[in-house]
XYZ file of C-alpha atoms in Angstrom:
732
model
C 174.891 107.998 163.096
C 176.182 106.567 159.907
C 173.520 108.027 156.774
C 172.880 104.680 155.674
C 172.197 102.847 159.228
C 169.846 105.792 159.857
C 168.002 105.074 156.600
C 167.718 101.477 156.759
C 166.606 101.833 160.539
C 164.074 104.378 159.342
C 162.545 102.335 156.965
C 162.369 99.559 159.067
C 160.863 101.268 161.798
C 157.765 102.733 159.352
C 159.012 106.682 159.694
C 157.861 109.367 157.741
C 160.307 111.819 157.615
C 158.285 114.416 155.131
C 154.995 115.023 155.143
C 152.107 117.921 154.201
C 151.092 120.044 157.250
C 147.426 121.047 158.118
C 147.766 123.673 155.919
C 149.506 121.614 152.672
C 152.478 122.813 153.391
C 155.886 120.709 152.883
C 157.577 119.531 156.044
C 160.744 117.867 157.000
C 161.169 115.718 160.542
C 164.733 116.829 161.631
C 167.587 113.988 161.997
C 167.425 114.872 165.453
C 163.825 113.888 165.792
C 164.070 110.988 163.743
C 167.035 109.931 166.260
C 164.789 110.601 169.283
C 162.084 108.297 167.710
C 164.560 105.462 166.916
C 165.510 105.585 170.704
C 161.894 105.674 171.975
C 161.660 102.138 169.870
C 164.570 100.744 171.542
C 167.754 101.553 168.985
C 170.825 102.671 170.911
C 171.042 106.039 168.925
C 174.818 106.484 170.343
C 176.424 103.760 169.147
C 176.472 102.122 165.683
C 177.439 98.759 165.847
C 174.747 98.160 169.138
C 172.206 99.581 166.617
C 172.866 97.574 163.667
C 172.946 94.371 165.918
C 169.517 95.394 167.465
C 168.452 95.740 163.524
C 169.553 92.494 163.179
C 167.760 90.743 165.333
C 164.590 92.525 164.658
C 164.701 91.491 160.746
C 165.705 88.299 161.514
C 163.059 87.737 163.816
C 160.504 88.332 160.702
C 162.988 86.044 158.186
C 163.707 83.166 160.240
C 159.872 82.606 160.927
C 158.668 81.045 157.612
C 155.213 81.019 158.339
C 153.937 84.845 159.076
C 151.651 84.664 162.330
C 148.896 86.589 160.683
C 148.062 86.834 156.997
C 145.206 89.212 156.124
C 143.652 88.762 152.322
C 140.350 90.036 150.461
C 137.846 87.334 149.703
C 137.418 88.697 146.339
C 141.008 88.057 145.277
C 143.026 85.343 144.701
C 143.943 83.039 147.905
C 148.061 83.325 148.371
C 150.823 81.977 150.660
C 153.866 83.374 151.400
C 156.905 81.701 153.228
C 160.093 82.510 154.094
C 162.995 80.085 153.735
C 166.708 79.357 153.573
C 168.079 79.001 150.326
C 168.301 75.207 151.656
C 165.185 74.847 152.300
C 163.785 76.340 148.776
C 163.969 72.966 147.584
C 162.245 70.912 150.065
C 158.497 69.745 150.361
C 156.362 71.197 152.923
C 152.946 69.940 153.779
C 150.333 72.071 155.429
C 146.756 71.945 156.688
C 144.115 74.639 156.197
C 141.276 74.776 158.876
C 138.549 77.232 157.724
C 136.571 78.545 160.418
C 133.590 76.458 160.189
C 135.715 73.213 160.795
C 136.831 72.142 156.915
C 140.249 71.133 156.541
C 142.511 72.028 153.541
C 145.531 69.731 153.589
C 147.880 70.508 150.746
C 152.152 70.363 149.945
C 154.537 72.942 148.085
C 157.717 73.192 146.981
C 158.850 76.590 147.794
C 160.645 77.179 144.463
C 157.598 76.356 142.822
C 156.228 79.368 143.599
C 156.977 83.444 142.846
C 160.337 84.487 144.339
C 159.346 87.791 146.354
C 162.055 89.068 147.638
C 165.619 87.661 148.449
C 167.659 89.109 151.411
C 171.053 88.271 153.010
C 171.125 88.665 156.688
C 173.923 87.357 159.170
C 175.640 85.376 156.159
C 172.513 83.110 155.149
C 170.053 83.996 152.276
C 166.700 84.383 152.980
C 163.584 83.773 149.951
C 160.284 84.740 150.084
C 158.346 83.120 147.673
C 154.507 83.487 146.713
C 152.145 80.774 145.889
C 148.210 80.882 144.777
C 146.347 78.428 146.716
C 143.171 77.118 144.674
C 140.665 77.437 146.505
C 138.266 79.966 147.963
C 137.250 80.868 151.944
C 133.959 82.576 153.093
C 135.313 85.791 155.048
C 136.306 84.980 158.672
C 139.456 83.850 160.895
C 140.964 80.444 159.440
C 144.331 78.774 160.720
C 147.220 77.196 158.349
C 149.182 75.201 160.098
C 152.731 73.148 158.996
C 151.987 69.583 159.510
C 154.662 68.002 162.590
C 154.952 71.737 163.732
C 153.945 74.403 166.142
C 153.819 77.074 163.414
C 150.302 78.336 162.846
C 149.257 81.585 160.800
C 145.831 83.304 161.455
C 144.558 83.274 157.909
C 141.818 86.311 157.845
C 139.557 86.873 154.510
C 137.672 90.210 154.830
C 135.065 91.275 152.507
C 136.024 94.674 150.584
C 133.454 97.011 152.565
C 132.000 98.018 155.737
C 128.449 97.407 156.678
C 125.773 99.598 155.566
C 122.079 99.063 155.988
C 119.846 98.473 152.807
C 117.686 101.606 154.831
C 120.803 103.897 153.834
C 119.310 103.438 149.675
C 116.239 104.993 150.758
C 116.323 107.330 153.512
C 118.302 109.869 154.951
C 118.918 109.794 158.576
C 119.595 111.976 161.663
C 120.719 111.622 165.522
C 121.865 113.441 168.210
C 125.191 113.561 169.892
C 125.618 114.009 173.942
C 127.903 112.941 176.792
C 126.305 110.481 178.575
C 128.228 111.858 181.919
C 126.147 114.946 181.375
C 122.707 113.799 181.581
C 120.902 115.367 183.937
C 117.459 113.839 185.695
C 115.346 114.067 188.335
C 116.077 110.258 189.256
C 120.058 109.875 188.274
C 122.801 110.142 191.099
C 124.728 112.941 189.997
C 125.906 111.781 186.495
C 124.017 110.511 183.292
C 123.573 106.676 183.311
C 122.388 103.951 181.178
C 118.672 104.672 182.673
C 118.797 107.846 181.081
C 120.431 107.288 178.302
C 117.370 104.720 177.738
C 114.684 107.674 177.895
C 116.799 109.971 176.344
C 116.436 107.352 173.036
C 112.703 106.801 173.755
C 112.124 110.487 173.194
C 114.570 111.000 170.362
C 113.499 108.108 168.596
C 109.481 109.992 169.033
C 111.124 112.867 167.330
C 112.422 110.793 164.094
C 116.039 110.308 165.171
C 117.469 107.505 164.036
C 120.524 107.206 166.653
C 121.930 108.801 169.873
C 125.564 109.039 169.514
C 128.109 108.486 172.472
C 131.380 109.710 174.415
C 133.586 106.922 174.638
C 132.189 104.662 177.943
C 135.507 102.787 177.862
C 136.163 101.607 181.730
C 138.296 104.498 183.455
C 139.661 104.288 187.076
C 137.382 103.025 190.129
C 139.747 104.170 192.771
C 140.914 107.457 190.810
C 137.665 109.001 189.861
C 138.705 112.465 188.932
C 140.644 110.490 185.968
C 137.610 111.407 184.308
C 138.714 111.977 180.793
C 136.596 109.198 178.494
C 139.659 109.425 175.690
C 142.143 108.445 178.285
C 141.056 104.957 179.403
C 142.049 102.011 181.169
C 140.271 99.685 178.804
C 139.048 100.196 175.717
C 137.221 96.474 175.644
C 135.107 97.222 178.904
C 132.662 99.639 180.107
C 133.169 102.653 182.532
C 130.618 101.210 185.815
C 129.917 104.802 186.819
C 127.605 104.840 183.947
C 125.469 101.864 185.223
C 122.122 102.821 187.464
C 122.374 101.637 190.886
C 118.802 101.654 191.619
C 118.379 98.951 188.358
C 120.721 96.480 189.187
C 119.033 93.111 190.707
C 118.385 92.940 193.972
C 118.096 96.533 194.990
C 114.608 97.468 195.962
C 114.678 93.518 197.301
C 117.542 93.898 199.983
C 116.931 95.502 202.567
C 120.485 96.087 203.841
C 120.715 97.906 200.280
C 117.413 100.132 201.427
C 118.803 101.106 204.127
C 121.785 102.439 202.830
C 119.814 104.466 200.401
C 117.424 105.820 202.562
C 119.482 106.964 205.545
C 118.838 110.723 205.683
C 122.833 111.910 205.295
C 122.286 109.525 202.200
C 119.433 111.351 200.574
C 120.921 114.607 201.345
C 124.244 114.120 199.664
C 122.237 112.440 196.548
C 120.469 115.602 196.097
C 123.608 117.675 196.413
C 125.256 115.676 193.856
C 121.656 116.424 191.246
C 122.158 119.475 191.804
C 125.884 120.309 190.845
C 126.731 121.856 187.449
C 129.654 120.005 186.740
C 129.831 116.154 187.785
C 131.461 115.117 191.079
C 133.068 112.203 189.850
C 134.289 111.418 193.498
C 131.322 112.511 195.105
C 129.770 110.063 192.845
C 131.702 107.179 193.226
C 131.071 107.881 196.975
C 127.504 107.007 196.841
C 127.335 104.352 194.119
C 130.540 101.664 195.385
C 129.274 101.434 198.522
C 125.351 100.397 197.383
C 126.841 98.340 194.325
C 128.887 96.422 196.754
C 125.490 95.750 198.856
C 123.646 95.000 195.514
C 126.327 92.090 194.522
C 126.462 90.977 198.148
C 122.661 90.133 197.615
C 123.162 88.420 194.343
C 126.074 86.134 196.012
C 123.613 85.269 198.200
C 120.987 84.641 196.158
C 122.511 83.023 193.227
C 120.894 79.875 193.775
C 117.546 80.383 194.598
C 116.189 84.211 193.267
C 118.880 85.137 191.001
C 119.350 81.851 189.871
C 118.479 82.692 186.082
C 121.008 85.717 186.395
C 123.689 83.753 187.938
C 123.827 81.414 184.615
C 123.758 84.800 182.457
C 126.547 85.757 184.707
C 128.722 82.747 184.279
C 128.155 82.992 180.272
C 129.504 86.452 180.299
C 132.388 85.615 182.032
C 133.176 82.630 179.825
C 133.099 85.175 177.039
C 135.077 87.570 178.607
C 137.839 85.319 179.358
C 141.528 86.491 180.711
C 140.769 89.949 179.137
C 137.690 90.250 182.194
C 139.707 88.734 184.805
C 142.943 91.044 184.163
C 140.452 94.191 184.383
C 139.000 93.066 187.887
C 142.490 92.357 189.348
C 143.634 95.790 188.195
C 140.483 97.251 189.537
C 140.825 95.397 192.755
C 144.852 95.776 193.391
C 144.823 99.736 191.784
C 141.890 100.396 194.809
C 144.460 98.456 197.252
C 147.508 100.311 196.815
C 145.748 103.785 196.347
C 143.789 103.132 199.056
C 147.492 102.965 201.153
C 149.107 105.624 199.261
C 148.268 107.808 196.602
C 151.469 107.634 194.824
C 150.330 104.758 193.147
C 148.388 106.419 190.958
C 148.855 103.368 188.284
C 150.919 100.544 187.704
C 154.033 102.152 186.269
C 154.516 103.554 189.914
C 153.281 100.612 192.015
C 156.186 98.689 193.870
C 157.707 96.891 192.161
C 156.433 93.160 192.885
C 152.899 94.324 191.376
C 154.130 95.433 187.893
C 153.858 92.262 186.388
C 150.215 90.582 186.527
C 152.102 86.988 186.440
C 154.189 88.003 189.680
C 153.854 85.974 192.518
C 152.731 89.411 194.278
C 150.001 89.630 192.055
C 149.101 86.089 191.592
C 148.610 85.953 195.563
C 146.514 88.941 196.189
C 144.021 87.689 193.352
C 144.079 84.323 195.963
C 143.439 86.311 198.940
C 140.906 88.922 196.895
C 138.735 86.375 195.205
C 135.462 88.471 196.119
C 136.668 92.288 195.096
C 137.940 90.524 191.893
C 134.192 88.954 191.152
C 132.384 92.225 192.606
C 134.339 93.637 189.778
C 133.605 91.129 186.942
C 130.075 91.418 187.997
C 129.947 95.588 187.974
C 131.355 94.772 183.948
C 128.203 92.202 183.534
C 125.979 95.029 184.789
C 126.813 97.776 182.796
C 126.672 95.433 179.731
C 123.074 94.191 180.194
C 122.243 98.184 181.010
C 124.002 99.321 177.944
C 121.889 96.137 175.925
C 118.608 97.602 177.323
C 119.003 101.094 175.956
C 119.995 99.625 172.644
C 116.922 97.487 172.603
C 115.018 100.623 173.670
C 116.307 102.082 170.743
C 115.457 99.452 168.249
C 111.970 98.847 169.750
C 111.432 102.585 169.600
C 112.177 102.039 165.696
C 115.636 103.960 165.548
C 117.355 102.421 162.551
C 120.820 102.458 164.495
C 120.436 103.473 168.205
C 123.225 103.823 169.751
C 126.492 105.404 167.813
C 129.792 104.548 170.146
C 133.168 106.330 169.966
C 136.064 104.315 170.172
C 139.160 106.151 171.499
C 142.507 106.252 169.970
C 144.559 104.884 173.022
C 144.948 104.078 176.490
C 146.404 105.672 179.102
C 150.202 104.715 180.339
C 148.221 103.477 183.453
C 146.205 101.613 181.727
C 145.044 97.809 182.182
C 145.818 97.201 178.566
C 149.696 98.121 179.077
C 149.915 96.571 182.423
C 148.897 93.240 180.874
C 150.633 93.287 177.414
C 153.450 95.555 178.128
C 155.412 94.420 174.952
C 152.594 95.839 172.412
C 152.836 99.393 173.425
C 155.703 101.907 173.562
C 155.952 103.809 176.492
C 158.459 106.535 176.156
C 156.308 107.908 173.625
C 152.717 108.821 173.047
C 150.230 109.508 170.680
C 149.706 113.569 169.505
C 149.258 115.055 166.289
C 151.603 118.332 164.637
C 150.392 121.749 165.080
C 146.764 121.835 162.642
C 143.733 123.939 163.568
C 142.467 122.475 166.326
C 145.701 122.686 167.991
C 148.143 125.472 166.461
C 151.051 124.051 169.102
C 150.358 120.637 167.869
C 149.183 118.227 170.880
C 150.334 115.444 173.097
C 147.582 113.558 174.044
C 150.013 111.203 176.711
C 148.534 107.569 174.672
C 151.675 105.461 174.614
C 151.381 103.796 171.152
C 151.055 100.088 169.856
C 154.195 99.044 168.172
C 153.080 98.469 164.494
C 155.352 94.834 164.376
C 154.342 93.544 167.692
C 150.649 94.144 166.779
C 151.290 91.757 163.366
C 153.447 89.338 165.759
C 150.491 89.339 167.979
C 147.917 88.258 165.251
C 145.878 91.808 165.488
C 144.386 90.091 168.035
C 144.345 92.931 170.069
C 142.353 95.215 167.322
C 140.136 92.533 166.946
C 138.950 91.928 170.482
C 138.665 96.118 170.411
C 136.494 96.380 167.476
C 134.304 93.709 168.488
C 133.718 94.349 171.885
C 132.580 98.485 171.015
C 130.533 97.127 168.121
C 128.554 95.040 170.771
C 125.124 96.816 171.229
C 125.249 99.714 168.798
C 124.493 100.484 165.350
C 127.440 102.461 165.032
C 130.922 102.771 165.700
C 133.000 106.318 165.248
C 136.658 105.396 165.508
C 138.642 108.955 166.587
C 141.405 109.696 164.923
C 140.960 107.390 161.992
C 143.939 108.227 160.077
C 146.003 105.961 162.686
C 144.956 103.070 160.260
C 147.393 104.123 158.369
C 150.133 106.470 160.569
C 150.373 107.776 163.954
C 152.097 110.746 165.117
C 154.627 109.635 167.834
C 156.306 112.189 170.051
C 159.054 111.130 172.258
C 158.550 111.508 175.860
C 161.967 113.882 175.850
C 160.850 116.286 172.896
C 160.755 120.001 174.101
C 156.509 120.108 172.489
C 154.275 118.245 170.175
C 155.795 119.051 167.296
C 158.815 117.397 167.959
C 157.518 114.018 166.645
C 157.359 112.229 163.404
C 154.387 109.814 161.790
C 154.954 106.566 162.140
C 153.460 104.221 159.447
C 150.486 101.278 160.397
C 149.147 97.925 158.013
C 146.653 100.189 157.199
C 145.344 97.177 154.529
C 145.625 94.911 156.805
C 143.463 96.780 159.630
C 141.016 98.248 156.971
C 140.313 94.131 156.030
C 139.540 93.655 159.879
C 137.318 96.439 160.200
C 135.226 95.978 157.263
C 134.840 91.862 158.669
C 134.004 93.158 162.026
C 131.314 95.592 160.657
C 130.201 93.113 158.539
C 129.802 90.513 161.614
C 128.233 92.964 163.881
C 126.072 95.044 161.359
C 127.917 98.168 162.547
C 128.235 101.098 160.290
C 131.836 103.351 160.793
C 132.240 106.510 161.217
C 135.774 107.821 160.964
C 136.932 111.268 162.413
C 139.257 112.505 159.511
C 139.920 115.739 161.046
C 143.513 117.820 161.061
C 146.069 116.891 159.416
C 144.527 114.762 156.365
C 147.004 112.703 154.244
C 146.606 112.639 150.667
C 144.544 109.324 149.638
C 143.365 108.271 152.536
C 139.664 109.773 152.563
C 139.276 108.003 149.213
C 141.452 104.541 150.509
C 138.228 104.911 153.626
C 135.551 105.453 151.148
C 136.473 102.547 149.244
C 135.963 100.350 152.230
C 132.703 102.299 153.374
C 134.014 103.741 155.835
C 131.851 107.125 156.418
C 133.745 110.382 156.418
C 133.202 112.736 159.438
C 132.355 116.866 158.320
C 132.377 119.460 160.610
C 130.126 122.375 159.010
C 132.852 125.235 160.103
C 135.762 123.156 158.937
C 133.839 122.821 155.224
C 135.013 125.858 153.507
C 135.419 126.846 149.870
C 138.410 128.055 148.253
C 137.338 131.746 148.626
C 136.907 131.146 152.411
C 133.208 130.862 151.994
C 130.806 128.071 153.373
C 130.016 125.317 151.104
C 126.603 124.503 150.580
C 125.510 121.238 152.624
C 124.187 120.168 148.778
C 127.585 119.571 148.168
C 129.016 117.342 151.216
C 129.868 114.181 150.268
C 126.998 111.617 150.548
C 129.141 108.899 152.368
C 129.901 111.188 155.405
C 128.225 112.244 158.659
C 127.844 115.798 158.399
C 127.923 117.908 161.888
C 127.909 121.238 163.079
C 130.340 121.190 165.786
C 132.375 118.877 168.305
C 133.093 117.542 171.598
C 136.072 119.281 170.908
C 134.815 122.380 169.202
C 132.768 125.384 171.361
C 128.962 125.169 171.066
C 127.256 127.285 168.293
C 126.572 129.846 171.142
C 129.998 129.675 172.372
C 131.456 130.067 168.745
C 129.206 132.761 168.107
C 129.906 135.137 171.460
C 133.472 133.733 171.263
C 133.446 132.373 174.771
C 136.164 129.725 173.210
C 139.052 132.652 172.644
C 138.088 134.511 175.922
C 138.416 131.273 177.831
C 141.609 130.729 175.741
C 143.109 133.912 176.751
C 142.138 133.311 180.815
C 143.908 130.006 180.651
C 146.903 131.347 178.738
C 146.792 129.396 175.276
C 147.641 132.285 172.778
C 151.290 133.152 172.571
C 150.508 136.952 172.381
C 148.160 139.498 172.100
C 148.581 139.488 168.565
C 147.297 135.974 167.860
C 144.548 136.373 169.785
C 143.414 139.653 167.760
C 144.234 137.871 165.002
C 141.932 135.136 165.766
C 138.685 137.957 167.237
C 139.338 138.963 163.416
C 138.987 135.820 161.751
C 135.957 134.604 163.871
C 134.287 138.147 162.593
C 134.914 137.324 158.999
C 133.778 133.413 159.450
C 130.709 134.678 161.185
C 129.517 137.268 158.925
C 130.172 134.306 156.384
C 127.832 131.976 157.717
C 124.991 134.468 157.866
C 125.230 135.308 154.462
C 125.208 131.899 153.441
C 121.902 131.312 156.007
C 120.373 134.271 154.404
C 121.246 132.923 150.942
C 119.625 129.594 151.576
C 116.482 131.252 152.965
C 116.885 129.391 156.454
C 116.513 133.057 158.183
C 113.483 134.946 158.156
C 113.946 137.986 155.172
C 113.865 140.467 157.984
C 116.876 139.281 159.694
C 119.748 141.276 160.127
C 122.439 140.874 157.410
C 125.391 141.919 159.445
C 127.310 140.439 161.931
C 128.244 143.461 163.614
C 126.721 143.732 167.605
C 124.653 140.760 166.614
C 123.972 138.381 169.261
C 122.855 134.804 169.016
C 119.285 133.931 169.403
C 117.457 130.952 169.138
C 116.338 131.970 165.798
C 119.975 132.066 164.390
C 121.021 128.511 166.558
C 118.047 126.716 164.951
C 118.555 128.307 161.770
C 122.321 126.897 161.706
C 120.690 123.173 162.572
C 118.090 123.211 159.848
C 120.827 124.690 157.474
C 122.743 121.852 157.841
C 119.813 119.256 157.836
C 119.319 119.349 154.367
C 123.015 118.056 154.185
C 123.132 115.328 150.912
C 125.404 113.642 153.604
C 123.910 109.663 154.723
C 123.752 111.087 158.342
C 123.428 114.230 160.294
C 124.940 114.425 163.909
C 123.440 117.939 165.877
C 124.585 118.314 169.477
C 122.103 118.443 172.701
C 123.704 121.048 174.078
C 122.633 123.357 171.020
C 119.390 122.635 170.889
C 119.430 123.767 174.750
C 121.158 126.915 173.832
C 124.059 126.105 176.177
C 127.518 128.053 175.775
C 130.215 126.354 177.829
C 132.127 123.765 176.030
C 132.507 119.962 176.852
C 136.573 120.082 176.254
C 139.222 122.408 175.959
C 141.966 120.789 173.585
C 145.230 121.643 175.289
C 144.244 121.991 178.844
C 143.997 119.680 181.501
C 143.117 121.104 185.480
C 142.998 124.518 183.632
C 139.222 123.656 182.805
C 136.702 121.430 184.263
C 136.748 119.081 180.876
C 134.615 116.105 180.733
C 132.392 117.022 183.600
C 130.280 119.756 182.245
C 126.321 118.914 182.830
C 123.216 119.753 180.529
C 121.616 123.420 181.673
C 118.000 120.939 181.779
C 117.035 117.310 183.356
C 115.878 115.349 180.990
C 111.967 115.715 182.533
C 111.993 119.175 181.389
C 113.405 119.101 178.109
C 111.700 116.548 176.846
C 108.507 118.724 177.392
C 110.577 121.775 175.721
C 107.776 122.654 172.686
C 110.957 124.537 171.087
C 113.186 121.804 171.414
C 110.371 119.003 169.571
C 109.620 121.450 166.918
C 113.117 121.464 166.023
C 113.906 118.346 166.130
C 110.285 117.066 163.976
C 111.436 119.705 161.788
C 114.778 118.314 161.064
C 112.958 114.816 160.448
C 111.151 116.492 158.000
C 113.981 118.399 155.931
C 115.927 114.584 156.229
C 112.606 112.818 154.861
C 112.255 115.574 152.418
C 115.955 115.747 151.140
C 115.908 111.649 151.079
C 113.093 111.500 148.823
C 114.718 113.974 146.634
C 118.325 112.380 146.237
C 116.498 108.899 145.289
């Protein structure tokens, strides 16, 4: 490809050709990989003339729109209007109407050439000018509309604050909490998977211990027709909830409905229920085989009684459906159609593999299915309603118990290719590439997550509405939101499908200032603290930019090392951060200490040779010694406790000392893991594996009814609260 054309295409698509890797080394993206990414974005890399025409078409798509679809501006800056006009239009008088979110209208006129000339370009022999005009008014943060009179041309004018939400209490006290995998909660009452009632009970206990929040894995909607597709980070929809978490016994009508009771009291059902509770790993298919028939019976009770006994419930449900709009209806349609097609043929695993007539949501076949299966669609809508109610109830338990933040939700970086989100909005996603990461300490070979990325320009053309809806939905019933791979606000690592491995990609840039502004606006409106997971390859300046907007950093103890390789003191952690010992992608504390992750990695063939493995063992031994030295240096271990890691296994003293050690971090937020308090060994997830290890299935080792009475855990948690309180007082 002609070098000049290649450079123009790369610049237009926002592809980064040079970057610093996770070890700080300059890295250049090969021309081969650059071309592969251009091909993934629809350009004909084998024909320069065709590629030029494709580029021209996309450039004209921007310049021929005088008023762009969206403009994101800060409330503390001068309001500006950008206009794209041809040379002939520059001296015309233009009339506009600005409508604020609260209904106030501001009509005005202007002549483009009276503004500041910002850009000039010539495309297809037509000269275009871009002018900037200051608007002499101020607007409150919110979503406003700007329209050219006598024209359908309209712009979403988004005015944002410069900072995400922070509770006033942050000025006076430090907070701590526990993260958990909701599906992994064991109890004597659940149906083989943790549910929202288990969550409420856990919240109540932890609030009594002094915790301020409970962090959750992503609870996004997955695939009811294919329960084994269980990764919370590969969802069908990030706007809606996983119905597997519904406590069926808490659904309206469960106790009153004789039909439902006959299902759950049958000897075979009770035997299957007991078997599911006893399993150490969640059997998603088995759980849904138990839940779905009873859910359908409870739904039928609602249908039969919505004009009598369930009248108030029916009113709330109708309001929920109205608020959910087309997105809710689409999810219900997808789930119903997916179940219908998958039952016919297991090859129908998702819409990309469905018969042609079902691959478009508006196709005659899909419309006909929706009409003839109204009850099934209503059923899936109703389950979303119940899930939202039960999640809201768990958050209310947290607030009533005195937690400052309550639930702390997690937003996955994308959706899987088979998702309802891509089915309903295919033009937004690049299906010829997937999101991942270049080689870094978490993934030495790089990572390919199998999640199609959003096109930055298409997201812009849609007025950022998909992002707005997404953030708003995930801040519901939560005091904080963790954004997985928060660097995605700036750039994402795109891996073309034809790449040999995850390293064969490049970074594609996104409009970070617009996205940060929208994040701040939704954070303030929903009173949600924002935590950005900023691990891996972190570009220069991004942490500073996130910090300026009040996004909390995510600091993992194992990665917080000094120049000499030792571990930095918790007192030196940044204040605007959440500190944690480990994460769902890392081994538990015992697993780390006993090198269980390295043993598993060897069994699963994750290392290229024995030399690499032995090097990792040696590095781990060195890290363990430095951790032990640090714990002794900070006097969190008994003076007579061994000072050498040789032949030292992890015990309760060492485990709890590590947790108490981080409790005095200067970071505003501290997050510990429930499995570490339970002294568990097996990990939640092993990055780079799928079927090799039962990811996203491992349950906690004890039911909640047992560990709530564990005096050692209670003592640990109360000690953490005391340390946080003392640390918070000394900080003021």
